Short mmCIF file of C-alpha atoms in Angstrom, two decimals:
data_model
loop_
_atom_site.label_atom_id
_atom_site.label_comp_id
_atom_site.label_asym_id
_atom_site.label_seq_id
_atom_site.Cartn_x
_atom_site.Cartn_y
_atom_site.Cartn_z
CA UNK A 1 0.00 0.00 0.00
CA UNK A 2 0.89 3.43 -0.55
CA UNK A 3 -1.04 5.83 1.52
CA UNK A 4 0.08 9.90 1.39
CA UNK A 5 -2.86 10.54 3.54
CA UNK A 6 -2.15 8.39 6.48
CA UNK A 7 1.23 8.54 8.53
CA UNK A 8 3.36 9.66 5.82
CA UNK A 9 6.42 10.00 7.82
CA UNK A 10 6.58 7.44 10.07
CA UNK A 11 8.93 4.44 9.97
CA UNK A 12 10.62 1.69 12.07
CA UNK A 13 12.91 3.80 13.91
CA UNK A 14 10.10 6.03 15.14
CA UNK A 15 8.44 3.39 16.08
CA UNK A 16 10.12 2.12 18.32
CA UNK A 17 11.46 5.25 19.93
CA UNK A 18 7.60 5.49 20.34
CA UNK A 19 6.88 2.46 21.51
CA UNK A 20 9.58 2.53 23.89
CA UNK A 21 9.21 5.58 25.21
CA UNK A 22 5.61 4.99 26.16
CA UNK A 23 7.31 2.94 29.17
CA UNK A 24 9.41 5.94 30.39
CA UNK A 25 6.49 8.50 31.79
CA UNK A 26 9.38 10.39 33.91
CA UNK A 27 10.71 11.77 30.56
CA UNK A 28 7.14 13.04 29.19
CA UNK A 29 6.66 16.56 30.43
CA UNK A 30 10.17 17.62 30.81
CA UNK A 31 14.04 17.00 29.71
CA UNK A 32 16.72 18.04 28.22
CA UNK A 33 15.55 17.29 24.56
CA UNK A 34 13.08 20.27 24.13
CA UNK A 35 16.29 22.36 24.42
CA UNK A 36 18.33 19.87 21.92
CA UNK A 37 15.29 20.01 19.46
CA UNK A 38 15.47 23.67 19.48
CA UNK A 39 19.71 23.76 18.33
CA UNK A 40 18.86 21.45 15.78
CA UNK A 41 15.80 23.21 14.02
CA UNK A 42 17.72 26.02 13.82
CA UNK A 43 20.75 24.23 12.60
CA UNK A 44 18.97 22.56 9.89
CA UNK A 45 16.30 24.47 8.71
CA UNK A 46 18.38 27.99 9.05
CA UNK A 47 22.20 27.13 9.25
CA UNK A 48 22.46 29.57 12.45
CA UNK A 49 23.12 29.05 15.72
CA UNK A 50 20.50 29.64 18.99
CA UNK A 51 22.45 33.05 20.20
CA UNK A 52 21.01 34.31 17.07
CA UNK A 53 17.27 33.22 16.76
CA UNK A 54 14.83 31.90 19.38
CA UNK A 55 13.28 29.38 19.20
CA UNK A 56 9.45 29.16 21.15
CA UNK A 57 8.19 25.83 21.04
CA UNK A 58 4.01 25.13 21.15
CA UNK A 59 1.57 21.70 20.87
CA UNK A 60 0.71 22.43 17.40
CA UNK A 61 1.63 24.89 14.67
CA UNK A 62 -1.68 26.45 14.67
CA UNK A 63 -1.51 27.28 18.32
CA UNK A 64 1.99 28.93 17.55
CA UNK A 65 0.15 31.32 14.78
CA UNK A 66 -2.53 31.92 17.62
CA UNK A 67 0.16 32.88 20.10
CA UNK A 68 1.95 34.78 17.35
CA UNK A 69 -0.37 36.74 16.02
CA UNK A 70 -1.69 37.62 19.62
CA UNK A 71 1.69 39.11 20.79
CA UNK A 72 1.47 41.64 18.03
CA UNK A 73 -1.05 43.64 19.49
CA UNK A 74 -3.20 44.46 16.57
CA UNK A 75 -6.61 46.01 16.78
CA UNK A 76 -9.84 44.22 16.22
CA UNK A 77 -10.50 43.76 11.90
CA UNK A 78 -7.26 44.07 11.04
CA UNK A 79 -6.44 42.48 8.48
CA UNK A 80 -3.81 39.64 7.56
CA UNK A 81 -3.22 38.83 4.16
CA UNK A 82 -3.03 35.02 3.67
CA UNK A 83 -3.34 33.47 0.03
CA UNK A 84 -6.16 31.03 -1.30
CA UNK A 85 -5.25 27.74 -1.38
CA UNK A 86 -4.35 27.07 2.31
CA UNK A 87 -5.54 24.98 5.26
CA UNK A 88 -7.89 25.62 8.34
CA UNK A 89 -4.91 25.69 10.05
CA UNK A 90 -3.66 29.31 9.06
CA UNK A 91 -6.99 30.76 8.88
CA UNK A 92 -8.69 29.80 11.87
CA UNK A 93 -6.29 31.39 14.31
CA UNK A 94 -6.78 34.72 12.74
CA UNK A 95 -10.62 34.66 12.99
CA UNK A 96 -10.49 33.49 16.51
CA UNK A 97 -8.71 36.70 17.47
CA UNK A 98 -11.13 38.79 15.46
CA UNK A 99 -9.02 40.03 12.95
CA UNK A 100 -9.82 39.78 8.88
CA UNK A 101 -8.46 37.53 6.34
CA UNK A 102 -8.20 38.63 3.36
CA UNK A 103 -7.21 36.36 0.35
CA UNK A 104 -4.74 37.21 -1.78
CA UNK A 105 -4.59 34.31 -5.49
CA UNK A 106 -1.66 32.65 -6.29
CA UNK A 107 0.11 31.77 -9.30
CA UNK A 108 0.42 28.40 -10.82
CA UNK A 109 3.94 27.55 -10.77
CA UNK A 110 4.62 27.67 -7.10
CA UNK A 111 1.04 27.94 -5.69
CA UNK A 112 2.35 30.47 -3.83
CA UNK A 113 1.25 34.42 -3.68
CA UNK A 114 0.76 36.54 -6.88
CA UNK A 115 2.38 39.60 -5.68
CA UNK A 116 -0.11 41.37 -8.65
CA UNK A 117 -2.92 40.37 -6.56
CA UNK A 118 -1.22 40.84 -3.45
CA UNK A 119 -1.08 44.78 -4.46
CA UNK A 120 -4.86 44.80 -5.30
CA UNK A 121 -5.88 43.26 -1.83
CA UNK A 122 -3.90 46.42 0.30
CA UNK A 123 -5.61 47.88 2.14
CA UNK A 124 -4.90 50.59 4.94
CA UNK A 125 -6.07 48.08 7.76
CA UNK A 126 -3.67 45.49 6.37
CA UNK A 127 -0.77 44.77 8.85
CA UNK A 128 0.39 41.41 8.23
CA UNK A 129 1.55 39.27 5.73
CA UNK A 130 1.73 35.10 5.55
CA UNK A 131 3.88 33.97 2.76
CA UNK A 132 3.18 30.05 2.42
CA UNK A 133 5.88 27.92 1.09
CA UNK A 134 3.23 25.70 -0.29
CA UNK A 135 5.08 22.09 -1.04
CA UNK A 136 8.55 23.55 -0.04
CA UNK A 137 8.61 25.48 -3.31
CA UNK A 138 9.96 28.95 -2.68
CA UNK A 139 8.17 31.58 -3.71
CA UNK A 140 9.53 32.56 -6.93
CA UNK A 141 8.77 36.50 -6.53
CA UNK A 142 9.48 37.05 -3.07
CA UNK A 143 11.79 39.89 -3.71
CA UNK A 144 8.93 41.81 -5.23
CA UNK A 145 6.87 40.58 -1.89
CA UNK A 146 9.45 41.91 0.28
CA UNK A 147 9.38 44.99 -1.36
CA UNK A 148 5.79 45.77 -0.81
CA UNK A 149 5.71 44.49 2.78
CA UNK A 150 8.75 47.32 3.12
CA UNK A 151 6.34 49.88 1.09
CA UNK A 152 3.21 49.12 3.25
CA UNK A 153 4.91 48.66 6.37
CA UNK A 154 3.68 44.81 6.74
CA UNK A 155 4.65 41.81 9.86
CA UNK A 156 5.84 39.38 7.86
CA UNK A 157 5.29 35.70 8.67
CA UNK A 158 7.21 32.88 6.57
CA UNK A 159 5.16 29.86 6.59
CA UNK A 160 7.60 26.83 6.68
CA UNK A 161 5.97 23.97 7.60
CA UNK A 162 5.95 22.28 4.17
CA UNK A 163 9.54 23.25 3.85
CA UNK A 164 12.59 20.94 4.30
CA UNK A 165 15.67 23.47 4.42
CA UNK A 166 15.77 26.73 3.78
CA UNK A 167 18.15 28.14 1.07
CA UNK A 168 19.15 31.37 2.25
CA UNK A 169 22.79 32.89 4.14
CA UNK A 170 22.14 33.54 7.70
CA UNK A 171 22.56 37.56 7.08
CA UNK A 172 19.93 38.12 4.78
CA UNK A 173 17.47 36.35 7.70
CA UNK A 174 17.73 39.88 9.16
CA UNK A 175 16.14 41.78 6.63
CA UNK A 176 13.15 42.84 8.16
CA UNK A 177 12.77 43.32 11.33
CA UNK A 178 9.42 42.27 11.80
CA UNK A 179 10.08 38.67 10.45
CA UNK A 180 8.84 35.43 11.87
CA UNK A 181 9.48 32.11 10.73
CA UNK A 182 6.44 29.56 11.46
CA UNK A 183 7.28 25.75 11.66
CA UNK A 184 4.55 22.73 12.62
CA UNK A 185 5.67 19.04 13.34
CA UNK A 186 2.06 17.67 12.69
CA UNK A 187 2.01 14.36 11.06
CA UNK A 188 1.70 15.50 7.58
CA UNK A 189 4.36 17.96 7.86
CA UNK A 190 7.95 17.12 6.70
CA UNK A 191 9.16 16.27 10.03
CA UNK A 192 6.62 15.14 12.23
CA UNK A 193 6.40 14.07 16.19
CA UNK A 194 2.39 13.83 15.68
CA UNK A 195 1.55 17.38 16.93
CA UNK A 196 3.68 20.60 17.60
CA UNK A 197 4.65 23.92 16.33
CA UNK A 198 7.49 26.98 16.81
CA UNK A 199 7.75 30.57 15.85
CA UNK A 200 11.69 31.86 15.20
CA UNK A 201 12.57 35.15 15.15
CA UNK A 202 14.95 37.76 16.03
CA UNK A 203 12.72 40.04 17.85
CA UNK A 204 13.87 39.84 21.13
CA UNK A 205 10.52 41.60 22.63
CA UNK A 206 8.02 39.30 20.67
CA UNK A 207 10.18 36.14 21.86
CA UNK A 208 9.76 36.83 25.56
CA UNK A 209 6.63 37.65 25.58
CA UNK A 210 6.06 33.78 23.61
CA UNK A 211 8.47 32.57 26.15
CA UNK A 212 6.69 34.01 29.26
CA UNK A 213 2.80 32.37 28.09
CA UNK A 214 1.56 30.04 30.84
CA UNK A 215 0.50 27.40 28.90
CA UNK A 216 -0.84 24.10 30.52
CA UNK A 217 1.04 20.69 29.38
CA UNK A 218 -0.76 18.25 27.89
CA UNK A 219 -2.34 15.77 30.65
CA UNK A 220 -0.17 12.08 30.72
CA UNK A 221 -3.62 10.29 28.87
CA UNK A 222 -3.22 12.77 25.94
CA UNK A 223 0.88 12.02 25.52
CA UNK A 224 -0.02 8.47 25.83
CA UNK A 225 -2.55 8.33 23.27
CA UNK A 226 0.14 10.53 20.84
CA UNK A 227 2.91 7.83 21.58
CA UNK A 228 0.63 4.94 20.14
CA UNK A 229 0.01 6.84 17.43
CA UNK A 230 3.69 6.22 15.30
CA UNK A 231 3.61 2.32 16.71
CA UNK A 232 -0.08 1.81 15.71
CA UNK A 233 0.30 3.81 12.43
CA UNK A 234 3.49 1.44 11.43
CA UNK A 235 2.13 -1.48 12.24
CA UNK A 236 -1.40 -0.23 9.79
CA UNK A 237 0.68 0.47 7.14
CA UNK A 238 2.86 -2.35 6.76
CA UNK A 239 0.11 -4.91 7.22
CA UNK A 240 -2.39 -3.04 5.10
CA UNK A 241 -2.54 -5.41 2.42
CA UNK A 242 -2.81 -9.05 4.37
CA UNK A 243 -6.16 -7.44 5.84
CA UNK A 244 -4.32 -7.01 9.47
CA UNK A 245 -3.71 -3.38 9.06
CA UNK A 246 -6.97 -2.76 8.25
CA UNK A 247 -7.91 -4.38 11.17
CA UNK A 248 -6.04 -2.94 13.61
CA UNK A 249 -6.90 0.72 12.25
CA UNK A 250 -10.83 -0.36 12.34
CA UNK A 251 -10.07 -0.87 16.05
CA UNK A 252 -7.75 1.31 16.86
CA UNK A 253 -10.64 4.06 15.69
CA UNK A 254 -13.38 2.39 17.38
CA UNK A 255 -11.39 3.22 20.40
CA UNK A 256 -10.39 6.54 19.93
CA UNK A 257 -6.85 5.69 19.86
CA UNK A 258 -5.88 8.12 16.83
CA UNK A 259 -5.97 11.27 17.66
CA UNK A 260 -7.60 12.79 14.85
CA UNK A 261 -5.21 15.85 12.82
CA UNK A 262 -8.61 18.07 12.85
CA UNK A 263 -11.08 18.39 15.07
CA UNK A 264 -14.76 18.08 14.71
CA UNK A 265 -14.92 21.60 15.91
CA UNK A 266 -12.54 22.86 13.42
CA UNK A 267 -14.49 21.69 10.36
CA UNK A 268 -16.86 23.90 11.65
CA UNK A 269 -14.57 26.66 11.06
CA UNK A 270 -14.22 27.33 14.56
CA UNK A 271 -10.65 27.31 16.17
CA UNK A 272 -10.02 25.00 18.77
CA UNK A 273 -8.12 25.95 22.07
CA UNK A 274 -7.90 22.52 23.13
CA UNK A 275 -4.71 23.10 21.07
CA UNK A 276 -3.08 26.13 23.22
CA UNK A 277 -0.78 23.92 25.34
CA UNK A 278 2.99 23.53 25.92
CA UNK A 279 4.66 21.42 23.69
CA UNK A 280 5.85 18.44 25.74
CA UNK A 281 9.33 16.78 25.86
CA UNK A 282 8.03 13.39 24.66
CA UNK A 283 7.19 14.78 21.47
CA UNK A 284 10.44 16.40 21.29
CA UNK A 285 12.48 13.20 21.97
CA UNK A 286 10.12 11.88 18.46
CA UNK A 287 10.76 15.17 16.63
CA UNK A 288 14.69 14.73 17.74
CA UNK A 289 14.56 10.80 15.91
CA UNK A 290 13.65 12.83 12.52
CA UNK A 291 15.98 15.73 12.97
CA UNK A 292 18.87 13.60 13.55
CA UNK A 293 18.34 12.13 9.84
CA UNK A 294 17.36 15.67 8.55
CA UNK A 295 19.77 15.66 5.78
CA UNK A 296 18.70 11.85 4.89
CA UNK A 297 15.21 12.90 4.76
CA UNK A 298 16.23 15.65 2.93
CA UNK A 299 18.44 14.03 -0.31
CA UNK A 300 15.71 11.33 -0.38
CA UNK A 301 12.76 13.65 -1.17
CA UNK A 302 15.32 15.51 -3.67
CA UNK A 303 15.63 11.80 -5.43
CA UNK A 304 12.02 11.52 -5.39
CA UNK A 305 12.01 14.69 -6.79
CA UNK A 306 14.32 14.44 -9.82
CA UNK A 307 12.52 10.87 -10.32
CA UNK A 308 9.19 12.27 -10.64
CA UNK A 309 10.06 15.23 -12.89
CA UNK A 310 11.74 12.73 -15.49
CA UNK A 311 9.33 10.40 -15.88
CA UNK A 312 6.24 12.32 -15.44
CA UNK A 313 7.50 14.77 -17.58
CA UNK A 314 4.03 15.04 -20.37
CA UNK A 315 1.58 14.73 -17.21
CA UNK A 316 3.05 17.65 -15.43
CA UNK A 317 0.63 20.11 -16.14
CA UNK A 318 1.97 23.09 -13.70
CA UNK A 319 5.27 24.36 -15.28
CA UNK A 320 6.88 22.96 -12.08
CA UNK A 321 10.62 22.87 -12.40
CA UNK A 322 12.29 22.42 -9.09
CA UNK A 323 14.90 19.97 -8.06
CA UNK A 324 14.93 20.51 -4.79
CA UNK A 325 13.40 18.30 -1.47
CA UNK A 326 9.44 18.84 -1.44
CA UNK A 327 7.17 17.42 1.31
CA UNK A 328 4.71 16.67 -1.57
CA UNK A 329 5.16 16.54 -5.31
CA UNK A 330 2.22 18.04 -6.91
CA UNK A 331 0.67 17.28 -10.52
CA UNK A 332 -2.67 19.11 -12.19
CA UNK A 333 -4.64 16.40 -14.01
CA UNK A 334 -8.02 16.10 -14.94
CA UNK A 335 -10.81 13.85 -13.90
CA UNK A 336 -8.99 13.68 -10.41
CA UNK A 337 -12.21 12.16 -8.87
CA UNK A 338 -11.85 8.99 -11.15
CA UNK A 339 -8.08 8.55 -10.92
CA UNK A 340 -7.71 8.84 -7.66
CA UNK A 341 -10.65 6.19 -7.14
CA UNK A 342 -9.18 3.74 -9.99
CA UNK A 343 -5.40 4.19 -7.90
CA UNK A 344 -7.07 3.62 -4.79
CA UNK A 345 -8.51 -0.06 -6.49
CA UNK A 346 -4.61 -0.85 -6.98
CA UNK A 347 -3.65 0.39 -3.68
CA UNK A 348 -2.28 3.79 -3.84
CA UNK A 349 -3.75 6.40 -2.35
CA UNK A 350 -2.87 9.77 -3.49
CA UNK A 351 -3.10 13.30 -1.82
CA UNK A 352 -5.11 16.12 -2.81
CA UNK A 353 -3.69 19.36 -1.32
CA UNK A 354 -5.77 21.78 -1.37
CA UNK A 355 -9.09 20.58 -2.71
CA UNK A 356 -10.52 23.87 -1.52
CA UNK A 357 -9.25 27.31 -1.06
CA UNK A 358 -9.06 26.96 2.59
CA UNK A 359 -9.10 23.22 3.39
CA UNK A 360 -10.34 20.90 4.16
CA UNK A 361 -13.10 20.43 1.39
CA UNK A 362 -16.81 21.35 3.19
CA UNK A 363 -15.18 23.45 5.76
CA UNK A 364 -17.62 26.50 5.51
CA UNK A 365 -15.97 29.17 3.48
CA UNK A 366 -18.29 32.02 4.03
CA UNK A 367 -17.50 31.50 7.91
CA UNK A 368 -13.52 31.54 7.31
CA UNK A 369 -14.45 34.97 4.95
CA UNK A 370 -13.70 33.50 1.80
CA UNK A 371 -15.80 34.64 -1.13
CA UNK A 372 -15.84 32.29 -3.87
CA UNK A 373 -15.14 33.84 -7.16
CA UNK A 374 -12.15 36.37 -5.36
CA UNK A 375 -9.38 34.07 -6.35
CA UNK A 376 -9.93 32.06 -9.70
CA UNK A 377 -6.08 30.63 -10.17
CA UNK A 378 -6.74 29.00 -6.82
CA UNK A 379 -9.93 27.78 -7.32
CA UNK A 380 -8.78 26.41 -10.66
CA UNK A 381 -5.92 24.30 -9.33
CA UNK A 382 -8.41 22.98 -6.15
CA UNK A 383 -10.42 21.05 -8.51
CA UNK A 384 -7.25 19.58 -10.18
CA UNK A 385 -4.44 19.08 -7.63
CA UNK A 386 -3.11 15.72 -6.64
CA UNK A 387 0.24 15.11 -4.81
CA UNK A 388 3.10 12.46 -4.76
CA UNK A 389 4.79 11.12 -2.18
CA UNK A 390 8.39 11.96 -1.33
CA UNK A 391 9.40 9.76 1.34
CA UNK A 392 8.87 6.54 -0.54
CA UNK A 393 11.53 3.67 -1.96
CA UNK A 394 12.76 3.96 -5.76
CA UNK A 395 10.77 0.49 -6.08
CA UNK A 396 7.20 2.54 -4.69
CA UNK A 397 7.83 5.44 -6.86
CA UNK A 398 8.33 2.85 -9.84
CA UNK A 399 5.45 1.73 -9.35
CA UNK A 400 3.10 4.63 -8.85
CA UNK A 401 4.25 5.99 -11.97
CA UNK A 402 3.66 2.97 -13.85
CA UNK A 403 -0.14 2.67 -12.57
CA UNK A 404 -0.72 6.16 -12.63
CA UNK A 405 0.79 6.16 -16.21
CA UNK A 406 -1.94 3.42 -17.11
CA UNK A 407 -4.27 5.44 -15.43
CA UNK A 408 -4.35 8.45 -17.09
CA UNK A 409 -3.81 6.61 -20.90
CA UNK A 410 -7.22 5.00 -20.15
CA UNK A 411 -9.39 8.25 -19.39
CA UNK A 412 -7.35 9.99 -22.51
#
């Protein structure tokens, strides 16, 4: 089976750090690795040392924006600018503290901000800026971004969490001086210890005030329930296909063992506090497992990469030329309904980032302010995106091509 929806990051090793590490309560609230984890995220994702940045760690990446956004001290309907073709995730926080989203389109090579559209959203309410790395891909005209934040006097916060490494000298991190870097560790992220989140920056007055919040910990149920979740999910996945996986993950729901990545509460377009705690040090001795293989993870999603763009070179559909590590590879396509359903017959089961302009599909847009119609490129590409894995064997990428190759002849 190959499944980009469930547990795509999760192998043996984590496992069993998991696993054992459910036997070893003493080291779940507290330790020495939630001040490890924070040397090493800056080490690998910005090639700078912790004197320079800090580092403020929270339960999910959502709750960091929250937190973030909070500390600003902006006035009720402000507005953030945030493009189309994000998740819940980025949105929700910003309603819940009464300020406006506005939606800014995106272009189709890096599904990432127009900055033509981005000029025609301005307003003089608008004080902050989220630039999505959507994939991992750069955003081929940030310079022009950057120049208009400058011009308007924008916060600007860098979403990372699809990103693997970022390509830029540890100088130029100090252009603005509003300038906040947001990272999540969900499990759909590139690294992933099930839930979790940070804001870096350089403003020393923003940090301590995200380094001062009270936050409760996460009771010892929860953390037990998030450990099972890597040995449970490795176990599904590797079984899948003699009928045991499927088994276990039947049960395993029945009994509320998997934690679900959204809440019930959040497809309601409502954001959910349940999220605003501390972020534990059992989840940072799982995120510290990934981080120590960073630059494995890192040159295997590159092969992927390069793999995907040769073979699939007269499906790709979105003028996407990047040779570099991305947390999903994406392809536009049509008839993704029936694809995706004749690939899921043979096994494979594909992702659809994002299948709405603010995901996940039937979350209500008109209660997240989104006005269909205001952002046609992004609309467009929702009704034809489907993603590729990255993390998977030469052998599994073989042979997703193959089907999906046979695939696609048959409903030309």
């Amino acid at each position: 089976m190959i499944n980009l929806n469930f547990a795509p990051n999760e192998n043996f090793s984590d496992a069993l750090t998991s696993f054992f590490l459910l036997f070893q309560p003493w080291r779940w609230k507290r330790g020495k690795e939630l001040q490890k984890v924070k040397s090493l995220i800056l080490k690998n994702y910005f090639n700078v040392s912790r004197f320079m940045f800090n580092v403020s760690l929270f339960f999910s990446g959502r709750s960091a924006l929250y937190h973030l956004l909070k500390s600003l001290n902006l006035k009720e309907s402000d507005e953030v600018l945030v493009q189309a073709f994000t998740c819940e995730a980025v949105v929700l926080p910003i309603i819940a503290l009464k300020l406006k989203p506005v939606f800014v389109d995106i272009e189709k090579q890096t599904f990432s901000i127009n900055p033509i559209d981005l000029k025609k959203k301005l307003s003089e309410k608008s004080k902050v800026l989220i630039l999505q790395h959507t994939f991992g891909i750069p955003p081929s005209q940030k310079e022009k971004i950057l120049s208009i934040i400058r011009k308007h006097n924008l916060l600007l916060i860098e979403d990372i969490a699809h990103s693997t490494k970022l390509k830029v000298k540890s100088q130029k991190l100090k252009v603005l001086k509003n300038h906040f870097y947001l990272l999540s560790f969900g499990r759909s992220k590139s690294l992933s210890s099930v839930f979790g989140g940070a804001v870096i920056t350089n403003n020393k007055k923003i940090a301590k005030k995200l380094n001062s919040l009270n936050l409760p910990c996460p009771s010892y149920s929860l953390i037990f329930k998030l450990l099972l979740y890597k040995p449970i999910a490795f176990l599904i996945k590797i079984s899948y296909n003699i009928y045991l996986g499927r088994v276990v993950h039947f049960f395993a729901q029945k009994l509320n063992l998997l934690i679900p990545e959204i809440t019930k509460k959040e497809k309601k377009g409502e954001y959910n506090n349940f999220f605003d705690k501390k972020y534990p040090n059992a989840l940072a001795i799982l995120l510290l497992n990934q981080l120590k293989r960073f630059e494995e993870i890192q040159n295997q999603r590159k092969k992927m990469v390069n793999f995907y763009l040769k073979k699939l070179n007269n499906v790709i559909r979105s003028k996407l030329h990047v040779s570099q590590p991305l947390i999903r590879f994406p392809l536009l396509i049509k008839n993704r309904g029936q694809i995706l359903q004749n690939l899921a017959k043979k096994g494979i089961f594909l992702g659809c980032w994002y299948d709405s302009p603010v995901a996940p599909k039937g979350l209500p847009l008109k209660k997240v302010g989104y006005s269909w119609g205001s952002c046609p490129v992004a609309e467009e590409i929702c009704d034809r995106i489907i993603n590729l894995p990255t993390n998977i064997k030469l052998n599994e990428a073989e042979k997703l091509v193959n089907t999906l190759n046979d695939v696609l002849k048959t409903k030309s």
